[in-house]
PDB file of C-alpha atoms and ligand atoms in Angstrom:
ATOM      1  CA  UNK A   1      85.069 107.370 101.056  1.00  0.00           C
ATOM      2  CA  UNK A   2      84.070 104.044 100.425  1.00  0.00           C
ATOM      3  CA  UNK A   3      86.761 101.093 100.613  1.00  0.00           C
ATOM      4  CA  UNK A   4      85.056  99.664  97.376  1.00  0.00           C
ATOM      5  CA  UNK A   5      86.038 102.947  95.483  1.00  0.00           C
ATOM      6  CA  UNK A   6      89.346 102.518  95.787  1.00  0.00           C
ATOM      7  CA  UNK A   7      90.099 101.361  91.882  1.00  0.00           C
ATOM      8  CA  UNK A   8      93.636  99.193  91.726  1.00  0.00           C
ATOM      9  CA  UNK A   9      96.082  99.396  88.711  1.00  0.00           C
ATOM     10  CA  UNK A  10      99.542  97.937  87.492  1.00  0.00           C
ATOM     11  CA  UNK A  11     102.276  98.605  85.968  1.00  0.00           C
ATOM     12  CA  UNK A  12     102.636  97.289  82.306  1.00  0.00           C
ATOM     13  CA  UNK A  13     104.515  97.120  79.621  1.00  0.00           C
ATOM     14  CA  UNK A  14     104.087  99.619  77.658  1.00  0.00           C
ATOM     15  CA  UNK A  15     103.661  98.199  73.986  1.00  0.00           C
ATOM     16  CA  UNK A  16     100.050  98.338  74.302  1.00  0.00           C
ATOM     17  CA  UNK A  17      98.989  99.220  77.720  1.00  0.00           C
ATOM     18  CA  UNK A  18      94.929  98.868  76.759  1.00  0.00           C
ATOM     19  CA  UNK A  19      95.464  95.597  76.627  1.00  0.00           C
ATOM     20  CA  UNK A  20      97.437  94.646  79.732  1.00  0.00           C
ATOM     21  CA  UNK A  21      94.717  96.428  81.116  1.00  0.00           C
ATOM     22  CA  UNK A  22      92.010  94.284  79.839  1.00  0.00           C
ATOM     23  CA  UNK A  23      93.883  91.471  80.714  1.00  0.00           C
ATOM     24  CA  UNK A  24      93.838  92.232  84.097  1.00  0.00           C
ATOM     25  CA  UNK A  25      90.017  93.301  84.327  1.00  0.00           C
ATOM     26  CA  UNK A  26      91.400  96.978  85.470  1.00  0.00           C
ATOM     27  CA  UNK A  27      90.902 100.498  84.645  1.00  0.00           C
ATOM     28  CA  UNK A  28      94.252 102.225  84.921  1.00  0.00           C
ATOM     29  CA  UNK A  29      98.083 101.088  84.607  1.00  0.00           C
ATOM     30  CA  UNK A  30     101.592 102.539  84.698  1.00  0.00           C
ATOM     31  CA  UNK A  31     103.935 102.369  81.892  1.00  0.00           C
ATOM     32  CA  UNK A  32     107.461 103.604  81.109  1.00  0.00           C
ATOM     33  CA  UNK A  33     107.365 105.483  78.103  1.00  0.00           C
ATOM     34  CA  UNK A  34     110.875 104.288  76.201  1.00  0.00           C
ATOM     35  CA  UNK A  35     114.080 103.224  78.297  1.00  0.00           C
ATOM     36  CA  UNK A  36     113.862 103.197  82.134  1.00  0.00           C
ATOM     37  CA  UNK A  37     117.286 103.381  82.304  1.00  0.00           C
ATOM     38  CA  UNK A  38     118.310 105.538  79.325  1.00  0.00           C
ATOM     39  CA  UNK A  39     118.936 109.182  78.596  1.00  0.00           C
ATOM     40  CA  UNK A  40     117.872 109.035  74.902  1.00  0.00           C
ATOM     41  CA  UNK A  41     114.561 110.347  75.695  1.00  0.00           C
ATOM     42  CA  UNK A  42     110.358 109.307  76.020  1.00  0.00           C
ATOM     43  CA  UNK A  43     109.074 107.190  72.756  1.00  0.00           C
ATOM     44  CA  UNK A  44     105.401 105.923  73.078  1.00  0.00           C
ATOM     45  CA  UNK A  45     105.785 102.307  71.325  1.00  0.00           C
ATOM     46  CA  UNK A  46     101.950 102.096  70.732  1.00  0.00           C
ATOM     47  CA  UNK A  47     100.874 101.358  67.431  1.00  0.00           C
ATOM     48  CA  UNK A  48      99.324 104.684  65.957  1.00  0.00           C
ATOM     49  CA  UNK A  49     101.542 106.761  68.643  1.00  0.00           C
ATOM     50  CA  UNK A  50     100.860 109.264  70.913  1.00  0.00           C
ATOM     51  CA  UNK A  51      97.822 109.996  69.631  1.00  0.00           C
ATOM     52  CA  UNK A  52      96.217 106.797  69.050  1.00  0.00           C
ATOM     53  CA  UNK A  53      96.721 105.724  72.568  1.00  0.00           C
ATOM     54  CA  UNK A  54      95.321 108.765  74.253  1.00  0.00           C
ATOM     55  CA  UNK A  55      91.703 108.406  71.725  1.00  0.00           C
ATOM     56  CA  UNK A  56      92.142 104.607  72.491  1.00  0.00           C
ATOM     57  CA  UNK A  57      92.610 104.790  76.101  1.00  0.00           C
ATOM     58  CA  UNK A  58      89.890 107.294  76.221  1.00  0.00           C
ATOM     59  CA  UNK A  59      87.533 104.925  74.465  1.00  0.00           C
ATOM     60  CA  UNK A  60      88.546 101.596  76.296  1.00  0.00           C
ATOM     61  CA  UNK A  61      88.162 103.795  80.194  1.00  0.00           C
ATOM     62  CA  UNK A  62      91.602 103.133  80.600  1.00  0.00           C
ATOM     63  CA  UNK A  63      93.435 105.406  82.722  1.00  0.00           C
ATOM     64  CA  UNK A  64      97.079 106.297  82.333  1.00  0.00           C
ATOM     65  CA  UNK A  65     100.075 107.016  85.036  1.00  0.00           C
ATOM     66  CA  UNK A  66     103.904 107.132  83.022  1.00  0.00           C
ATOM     67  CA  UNK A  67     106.562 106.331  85.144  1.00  0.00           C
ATOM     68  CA  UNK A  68     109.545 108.770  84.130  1.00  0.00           C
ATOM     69  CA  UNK A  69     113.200 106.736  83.716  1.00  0.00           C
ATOM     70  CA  UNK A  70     114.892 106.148  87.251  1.00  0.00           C
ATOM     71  CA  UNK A  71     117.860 107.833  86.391  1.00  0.00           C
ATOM     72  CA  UNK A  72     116.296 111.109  86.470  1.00  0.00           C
ATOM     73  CA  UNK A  73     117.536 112.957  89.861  1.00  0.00           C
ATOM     74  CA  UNK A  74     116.863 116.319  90.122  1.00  0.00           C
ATOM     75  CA  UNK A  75     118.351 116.829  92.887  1.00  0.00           C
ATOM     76  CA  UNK A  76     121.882 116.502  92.240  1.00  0.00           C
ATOM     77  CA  UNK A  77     124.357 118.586  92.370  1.00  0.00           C
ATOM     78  CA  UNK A  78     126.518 116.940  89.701  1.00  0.00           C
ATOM     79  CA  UNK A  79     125.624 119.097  86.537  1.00  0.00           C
ATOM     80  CA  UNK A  80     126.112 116.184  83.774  1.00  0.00           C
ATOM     81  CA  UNK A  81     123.410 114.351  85.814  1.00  0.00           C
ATOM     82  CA  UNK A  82     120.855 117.487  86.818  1.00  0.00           C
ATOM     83  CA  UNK A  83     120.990 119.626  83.413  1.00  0.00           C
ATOM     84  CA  UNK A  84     119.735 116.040  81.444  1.00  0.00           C
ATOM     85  CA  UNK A  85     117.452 114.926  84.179  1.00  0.00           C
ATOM     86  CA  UNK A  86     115.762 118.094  83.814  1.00  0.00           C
ATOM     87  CA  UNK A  87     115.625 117.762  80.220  1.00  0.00           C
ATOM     88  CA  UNK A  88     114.396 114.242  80.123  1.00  0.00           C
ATOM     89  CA  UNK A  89     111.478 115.229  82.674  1.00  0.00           C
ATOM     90  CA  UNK A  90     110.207 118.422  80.230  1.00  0.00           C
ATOM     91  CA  UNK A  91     110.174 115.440  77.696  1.00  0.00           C
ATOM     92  CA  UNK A  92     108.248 113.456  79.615  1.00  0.00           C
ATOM     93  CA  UNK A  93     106.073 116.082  81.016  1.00  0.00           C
ATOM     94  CA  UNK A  94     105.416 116.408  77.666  1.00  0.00           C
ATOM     95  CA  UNK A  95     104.795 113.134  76.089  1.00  0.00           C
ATOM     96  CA  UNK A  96     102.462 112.004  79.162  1.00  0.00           C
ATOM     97  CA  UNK A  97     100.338 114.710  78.458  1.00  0.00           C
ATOM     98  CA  UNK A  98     100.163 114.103  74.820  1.00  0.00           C
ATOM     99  CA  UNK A  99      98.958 110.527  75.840  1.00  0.00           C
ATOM    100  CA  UNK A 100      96.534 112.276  78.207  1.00  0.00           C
ATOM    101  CA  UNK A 101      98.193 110.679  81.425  1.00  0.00           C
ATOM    102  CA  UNK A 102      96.626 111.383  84.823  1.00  0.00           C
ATOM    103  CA  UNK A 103      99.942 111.654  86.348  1.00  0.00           C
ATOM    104  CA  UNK A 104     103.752 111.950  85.707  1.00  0.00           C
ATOM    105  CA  UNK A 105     105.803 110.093  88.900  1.00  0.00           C
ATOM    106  CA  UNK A 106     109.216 110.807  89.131  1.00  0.00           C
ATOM    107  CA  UNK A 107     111.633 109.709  92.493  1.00  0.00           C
ATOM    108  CA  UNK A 108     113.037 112.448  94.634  1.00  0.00           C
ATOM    109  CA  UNK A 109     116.465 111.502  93.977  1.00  0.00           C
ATOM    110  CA  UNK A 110     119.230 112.485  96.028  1.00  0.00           C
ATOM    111  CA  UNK A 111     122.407 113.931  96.373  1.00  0.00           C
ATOM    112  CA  UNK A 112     125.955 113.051  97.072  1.00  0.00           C
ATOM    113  CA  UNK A 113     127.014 111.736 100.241  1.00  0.00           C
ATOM    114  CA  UNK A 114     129.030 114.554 101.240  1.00  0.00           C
ATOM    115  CA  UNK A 115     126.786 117.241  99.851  1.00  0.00           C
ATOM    116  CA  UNK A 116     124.043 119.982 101.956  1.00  0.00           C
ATOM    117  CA  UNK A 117     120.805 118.043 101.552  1.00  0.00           C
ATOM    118  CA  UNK A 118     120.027 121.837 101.120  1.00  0.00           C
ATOM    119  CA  UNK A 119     121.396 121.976  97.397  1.00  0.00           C
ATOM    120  CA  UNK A 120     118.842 119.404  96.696  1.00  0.00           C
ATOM    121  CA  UNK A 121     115.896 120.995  98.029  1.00  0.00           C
ATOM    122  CA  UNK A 122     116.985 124.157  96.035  1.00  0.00           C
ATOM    123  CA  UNK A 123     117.525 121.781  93.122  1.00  0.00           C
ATOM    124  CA  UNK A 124     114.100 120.647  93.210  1.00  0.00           C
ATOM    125  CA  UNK A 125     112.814 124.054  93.644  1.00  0.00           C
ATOM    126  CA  UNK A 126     114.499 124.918  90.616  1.00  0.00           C
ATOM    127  CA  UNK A 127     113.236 122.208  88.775  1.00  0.00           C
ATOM    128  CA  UNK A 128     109.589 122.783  89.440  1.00  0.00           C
ATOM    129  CA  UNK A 129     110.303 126.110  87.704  1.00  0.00           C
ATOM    130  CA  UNK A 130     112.305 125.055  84.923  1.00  0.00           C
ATOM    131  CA  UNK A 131     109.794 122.164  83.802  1.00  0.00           C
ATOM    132  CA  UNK A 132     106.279 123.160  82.284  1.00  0.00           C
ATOM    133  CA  UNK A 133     104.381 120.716  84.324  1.00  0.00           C
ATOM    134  CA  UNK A 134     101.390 120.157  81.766  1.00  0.00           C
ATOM    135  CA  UNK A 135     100.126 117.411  84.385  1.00  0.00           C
ATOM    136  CA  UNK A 136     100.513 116.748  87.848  1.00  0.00           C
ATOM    137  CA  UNK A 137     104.137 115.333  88.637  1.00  0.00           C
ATOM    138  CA  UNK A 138     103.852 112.945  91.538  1.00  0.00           C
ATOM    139  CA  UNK A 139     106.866 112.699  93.659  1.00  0.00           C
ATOM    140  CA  UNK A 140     107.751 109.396  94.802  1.00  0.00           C
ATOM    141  CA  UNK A 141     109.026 108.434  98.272  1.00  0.00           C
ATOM    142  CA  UNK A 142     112.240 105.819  97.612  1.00  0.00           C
ATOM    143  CA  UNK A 143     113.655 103.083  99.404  1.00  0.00           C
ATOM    144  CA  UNK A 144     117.261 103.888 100.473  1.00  0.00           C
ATOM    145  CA  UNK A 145     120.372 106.067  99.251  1.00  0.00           C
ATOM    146  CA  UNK A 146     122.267 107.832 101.655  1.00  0.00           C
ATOM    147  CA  UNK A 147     121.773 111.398 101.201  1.00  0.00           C
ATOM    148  CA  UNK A 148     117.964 110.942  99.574  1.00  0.00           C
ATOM    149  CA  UNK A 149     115.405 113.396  99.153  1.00  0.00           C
ATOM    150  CA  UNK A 150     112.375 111.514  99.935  1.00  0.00           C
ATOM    151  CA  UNK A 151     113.095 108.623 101.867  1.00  0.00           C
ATOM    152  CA  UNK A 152     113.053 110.233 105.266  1.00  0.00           C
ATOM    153  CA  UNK A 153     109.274 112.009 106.497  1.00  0.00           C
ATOM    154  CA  UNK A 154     111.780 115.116 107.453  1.00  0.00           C
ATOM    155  CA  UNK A 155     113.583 115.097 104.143  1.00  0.00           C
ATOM    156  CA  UNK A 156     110.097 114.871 102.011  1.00  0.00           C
ATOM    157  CA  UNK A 157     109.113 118.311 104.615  1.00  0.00           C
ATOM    158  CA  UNK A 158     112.179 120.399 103.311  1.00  0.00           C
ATOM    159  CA  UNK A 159     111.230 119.319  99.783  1.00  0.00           C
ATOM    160  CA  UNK A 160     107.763 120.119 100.299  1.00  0.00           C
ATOM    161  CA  UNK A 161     109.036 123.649 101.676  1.00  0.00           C
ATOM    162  CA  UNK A 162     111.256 124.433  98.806  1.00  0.00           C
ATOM    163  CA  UNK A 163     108.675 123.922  96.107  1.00  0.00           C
ATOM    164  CA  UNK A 164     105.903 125.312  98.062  1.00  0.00           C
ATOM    165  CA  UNK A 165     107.261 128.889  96.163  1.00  0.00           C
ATOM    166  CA  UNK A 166     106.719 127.569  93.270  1.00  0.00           C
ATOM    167  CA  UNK A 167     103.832 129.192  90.408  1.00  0.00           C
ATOM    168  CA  UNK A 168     103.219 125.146  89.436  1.00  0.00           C
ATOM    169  CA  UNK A 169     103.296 123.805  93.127  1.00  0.00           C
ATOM    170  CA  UNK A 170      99.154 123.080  92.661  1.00  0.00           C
ATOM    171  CA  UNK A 171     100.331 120.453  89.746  1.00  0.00           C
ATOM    172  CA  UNK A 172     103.173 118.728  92.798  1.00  0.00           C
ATOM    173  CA  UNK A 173     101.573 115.921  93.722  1.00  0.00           C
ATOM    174  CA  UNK A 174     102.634 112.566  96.084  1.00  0.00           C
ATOM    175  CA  UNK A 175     102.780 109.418  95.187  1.00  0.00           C
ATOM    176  CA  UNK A 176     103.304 106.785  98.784  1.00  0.00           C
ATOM    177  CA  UNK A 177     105.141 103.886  97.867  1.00  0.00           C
ATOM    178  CA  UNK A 178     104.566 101.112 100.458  1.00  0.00           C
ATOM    179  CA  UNK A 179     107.529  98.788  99.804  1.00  0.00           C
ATOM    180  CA  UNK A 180     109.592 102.134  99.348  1.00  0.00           C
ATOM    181  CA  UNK A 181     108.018 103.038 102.855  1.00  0.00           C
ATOM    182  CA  UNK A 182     108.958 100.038 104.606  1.00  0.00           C
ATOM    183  CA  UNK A 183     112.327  99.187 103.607  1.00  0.00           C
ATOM    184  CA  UNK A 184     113.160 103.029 103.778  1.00  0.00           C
ATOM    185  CA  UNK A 185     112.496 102.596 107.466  1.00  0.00           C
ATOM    186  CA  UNK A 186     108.839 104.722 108.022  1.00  0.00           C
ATOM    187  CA  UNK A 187     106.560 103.143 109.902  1.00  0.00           C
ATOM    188  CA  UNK A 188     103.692 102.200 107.937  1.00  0.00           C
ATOM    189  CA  UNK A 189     101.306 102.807 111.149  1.00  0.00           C
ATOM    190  CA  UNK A 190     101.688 105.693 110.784  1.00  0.00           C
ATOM    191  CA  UNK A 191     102.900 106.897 107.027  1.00  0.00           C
ATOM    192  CA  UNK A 192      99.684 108.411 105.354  1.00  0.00           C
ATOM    193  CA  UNK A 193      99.456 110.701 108.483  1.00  0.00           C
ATOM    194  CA  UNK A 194     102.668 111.590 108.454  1.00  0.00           C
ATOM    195  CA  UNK A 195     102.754 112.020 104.747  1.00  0.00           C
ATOM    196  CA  UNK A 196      99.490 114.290 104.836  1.00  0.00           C
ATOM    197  CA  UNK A 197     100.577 116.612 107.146  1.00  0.00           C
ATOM    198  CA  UNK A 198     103.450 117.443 105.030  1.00  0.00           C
ATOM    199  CA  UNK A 199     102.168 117.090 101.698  1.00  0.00           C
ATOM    200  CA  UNK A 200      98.002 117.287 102.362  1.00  0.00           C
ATOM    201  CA  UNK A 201      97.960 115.171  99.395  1.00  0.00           C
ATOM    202  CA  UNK A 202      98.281 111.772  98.809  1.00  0.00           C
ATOM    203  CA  UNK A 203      97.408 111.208  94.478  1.00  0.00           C
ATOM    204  CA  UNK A 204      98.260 107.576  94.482  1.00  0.00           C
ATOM    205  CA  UNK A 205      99.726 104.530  96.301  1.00  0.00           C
ATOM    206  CA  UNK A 206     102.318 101.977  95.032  1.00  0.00           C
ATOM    207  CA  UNK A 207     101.261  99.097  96.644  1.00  0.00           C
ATOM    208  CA  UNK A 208     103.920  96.267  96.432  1.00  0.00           C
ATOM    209  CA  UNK A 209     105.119  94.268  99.466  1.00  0.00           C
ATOM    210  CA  UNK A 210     109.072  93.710 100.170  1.00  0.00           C
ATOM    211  CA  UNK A 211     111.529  91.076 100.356  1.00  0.00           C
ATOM    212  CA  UNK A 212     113.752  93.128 102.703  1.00  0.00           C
ATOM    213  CA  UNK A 213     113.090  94.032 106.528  1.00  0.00           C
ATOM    214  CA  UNK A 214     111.893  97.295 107.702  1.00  0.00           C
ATOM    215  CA  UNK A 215     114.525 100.258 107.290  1.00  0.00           C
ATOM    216  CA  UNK A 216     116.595  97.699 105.298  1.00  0.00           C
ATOM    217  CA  UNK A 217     117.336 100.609 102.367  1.00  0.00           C
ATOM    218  CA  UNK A 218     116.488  98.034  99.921  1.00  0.00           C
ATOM    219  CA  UNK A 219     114.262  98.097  96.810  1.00  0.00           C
ATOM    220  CA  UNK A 220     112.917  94.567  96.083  1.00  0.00           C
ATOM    221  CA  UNK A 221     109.401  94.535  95.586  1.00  0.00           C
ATOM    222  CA  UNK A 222     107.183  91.189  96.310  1.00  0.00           C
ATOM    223  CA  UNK A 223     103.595  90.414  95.512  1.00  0.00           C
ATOM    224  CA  UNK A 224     101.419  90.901  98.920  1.00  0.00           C
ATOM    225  CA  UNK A 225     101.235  88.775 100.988  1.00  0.00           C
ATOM    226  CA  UNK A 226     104.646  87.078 100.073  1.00  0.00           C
ATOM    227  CA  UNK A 227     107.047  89.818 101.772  1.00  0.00           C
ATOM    228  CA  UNK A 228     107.578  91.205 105.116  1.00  0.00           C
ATOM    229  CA  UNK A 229     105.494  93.978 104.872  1.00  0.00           C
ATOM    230  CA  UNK A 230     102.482  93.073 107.379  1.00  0.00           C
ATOM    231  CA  UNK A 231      99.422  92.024 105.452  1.00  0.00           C
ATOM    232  CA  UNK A 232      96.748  94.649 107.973  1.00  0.00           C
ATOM    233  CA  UNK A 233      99.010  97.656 107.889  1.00  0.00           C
ATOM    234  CA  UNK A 234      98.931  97.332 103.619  1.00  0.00           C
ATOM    235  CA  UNK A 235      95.537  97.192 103.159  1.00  0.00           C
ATOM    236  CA  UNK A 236      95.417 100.247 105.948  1.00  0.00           C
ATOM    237  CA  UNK A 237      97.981 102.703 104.190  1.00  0.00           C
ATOM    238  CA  UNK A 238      95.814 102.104 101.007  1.00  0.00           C
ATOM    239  CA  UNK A 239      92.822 102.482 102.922  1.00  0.00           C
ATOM    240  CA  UNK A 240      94.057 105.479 104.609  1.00  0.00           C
ATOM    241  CA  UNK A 241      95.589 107.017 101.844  1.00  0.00           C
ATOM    242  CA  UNK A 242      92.065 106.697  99.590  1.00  0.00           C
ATOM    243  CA  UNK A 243      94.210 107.277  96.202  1.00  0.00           C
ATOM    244  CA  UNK A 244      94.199 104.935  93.348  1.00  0.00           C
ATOM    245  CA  UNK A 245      96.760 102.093  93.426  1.00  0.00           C
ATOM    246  CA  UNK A 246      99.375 100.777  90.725  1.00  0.00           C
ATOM    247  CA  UNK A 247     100.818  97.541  91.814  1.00  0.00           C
ATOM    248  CA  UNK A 248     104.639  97.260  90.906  1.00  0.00           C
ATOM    249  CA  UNK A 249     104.929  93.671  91.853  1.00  0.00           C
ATOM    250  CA  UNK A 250     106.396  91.105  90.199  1.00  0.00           C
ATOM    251  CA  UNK A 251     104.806  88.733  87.532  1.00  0.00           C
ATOM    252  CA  UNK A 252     102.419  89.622  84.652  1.00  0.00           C
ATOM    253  CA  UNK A 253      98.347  89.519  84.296  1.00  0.00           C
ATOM    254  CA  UNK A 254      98.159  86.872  86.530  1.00  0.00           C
ATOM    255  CA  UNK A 255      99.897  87.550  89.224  1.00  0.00           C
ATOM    256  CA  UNK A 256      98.389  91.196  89.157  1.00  0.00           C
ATOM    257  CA  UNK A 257      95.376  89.951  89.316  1.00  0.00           C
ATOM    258  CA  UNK A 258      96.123  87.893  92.538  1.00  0.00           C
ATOM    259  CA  UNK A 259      97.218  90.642  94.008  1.00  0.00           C
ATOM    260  CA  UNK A 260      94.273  92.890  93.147  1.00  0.00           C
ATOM    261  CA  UNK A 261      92.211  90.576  94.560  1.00  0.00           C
ATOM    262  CA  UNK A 262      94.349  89.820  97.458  1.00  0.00           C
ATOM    263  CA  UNK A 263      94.131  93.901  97.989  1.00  0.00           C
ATOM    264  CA  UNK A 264      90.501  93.926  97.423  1.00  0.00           C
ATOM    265  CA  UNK A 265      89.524  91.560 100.133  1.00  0.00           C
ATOM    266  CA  UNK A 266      91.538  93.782 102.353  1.00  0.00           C
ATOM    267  CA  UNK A 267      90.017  96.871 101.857  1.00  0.00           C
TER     268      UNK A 267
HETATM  269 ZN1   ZN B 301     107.098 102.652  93.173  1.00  0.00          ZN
END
């Protein structure tokens, strides 16, 4: 594949994502679709609604990722957090694919310090079952927690395992998160290798730099160039990995577009 093919996105908000688009002279973002945070479920803000966005988006050549709310976790063992998390990601399943979204990317999650990892990879099993998928759901690799499901390249293998069962594995995707991949102590060198041989896909790259050292088990993200993430091993993961990229860095239009172009002359 050709470096030059590589097409580079951002996250946006999500009142009217054609626009932030346009704004930024790209052909696909990321949005949140309602409260990142919240448990009150997906709401598409867009004038017209669901609907109007996917015709719109369709029209402009605007390409969609949602980004479901961070406090869904799987994984869990703690029932009050699992049994809505589960619920929230149908939803969301289900409102990404009304908007015709490319992707749905969710973090693995984790689960409680002094709980088997193993409940977690069963969890997720059990989720990929539960949920009608509708679109591919991209699994995330995060930063830190203790007892995470995909911040370690051995943890992301048992995950990979459990699912593997599963009738909708085909629509289990991976999404590499660089800053996520830095600070959650995975050497970057080697990371899309390592990641393919688990996964044998990679469907798209967060590219964002990071304020924190390697293996810090912090999530700050930084606009390239401006963290500690070296400049020649970013541009090589996205290189490597040959998936479209959503930057998550700070700043609006104009700073995404600095960093698309920073990317760009990189690649
Ligand atoms: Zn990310």
């Amino acid at each position: 594949m050709s470096s030059t093919s590589i097409a580079v996105g951002a996250h946006v908000e999500q009142t009217d994502p054609i626009a932030e688009a346009q704004a930024r002279g790209m052909t696909h973002v990321q949005l949140f679709l309602g409260d990142p945070q919240g448990y009150q479920g997906p709401e598409v803000r867009y004038a017209g609604g669901a609907d109007a966005l996917r015709a719109d988006a369709e029209a402009a050549g605007v390409g969609l990722y949602v980004h479901a709310p961070y406090i869904v976790n799987v994984a869990t063992t703690n029932n009050r957090i699992r049994i809505p998390s589960r619920k929230l990601l149908q939803q969301h399943a289900d409102a990404a694919a009304a908007i015709g979204a490319r992707g749905l990317i969710v973090h693995g999650g984790h689960v409680n310090k002094a709980d088997d990892p193993e409940k977690g990879f069963d969890n997720w099993r059990k989720a990929v079952e539960a949920v009608d998928l509708k679109l591919p759901l991209l699994i995330e690799n995060t930063a830190g927690g203790d007892n995470a499901m995909a911040r370690y390249l051995d943890r992301i293998g048992r995950v990979w395992d459990a699912i593997s069962t599963t009738e909708q594995f085909d629509l289990v995707g991976f999404c590499l998160d660089t800053c996520h991949a830095h600070a959650g102590g995975n050497s970057l060198e080697t990371v899309v290798d390592d990641v393919l041989a688990i996964t044998g896909r990679i469907d798209l790259v967060h590219c964002n730099d990071s304020r924190d050292e390697f293996d810090s088990g912090a999530d700050r993200h930084a606009n390239l160039g401006a963290g500690k993430v070296d400049p020649g091993l970013l541009a090589a993961v996205v290189r490597d990995a040959g998936a479209p990229v959503v930057l998550e860095t700070p700043g609006g239009a104009a700073e995404h577009t600095a960093d698309a172009a920073w990317l760009r002359e990189r690649l």
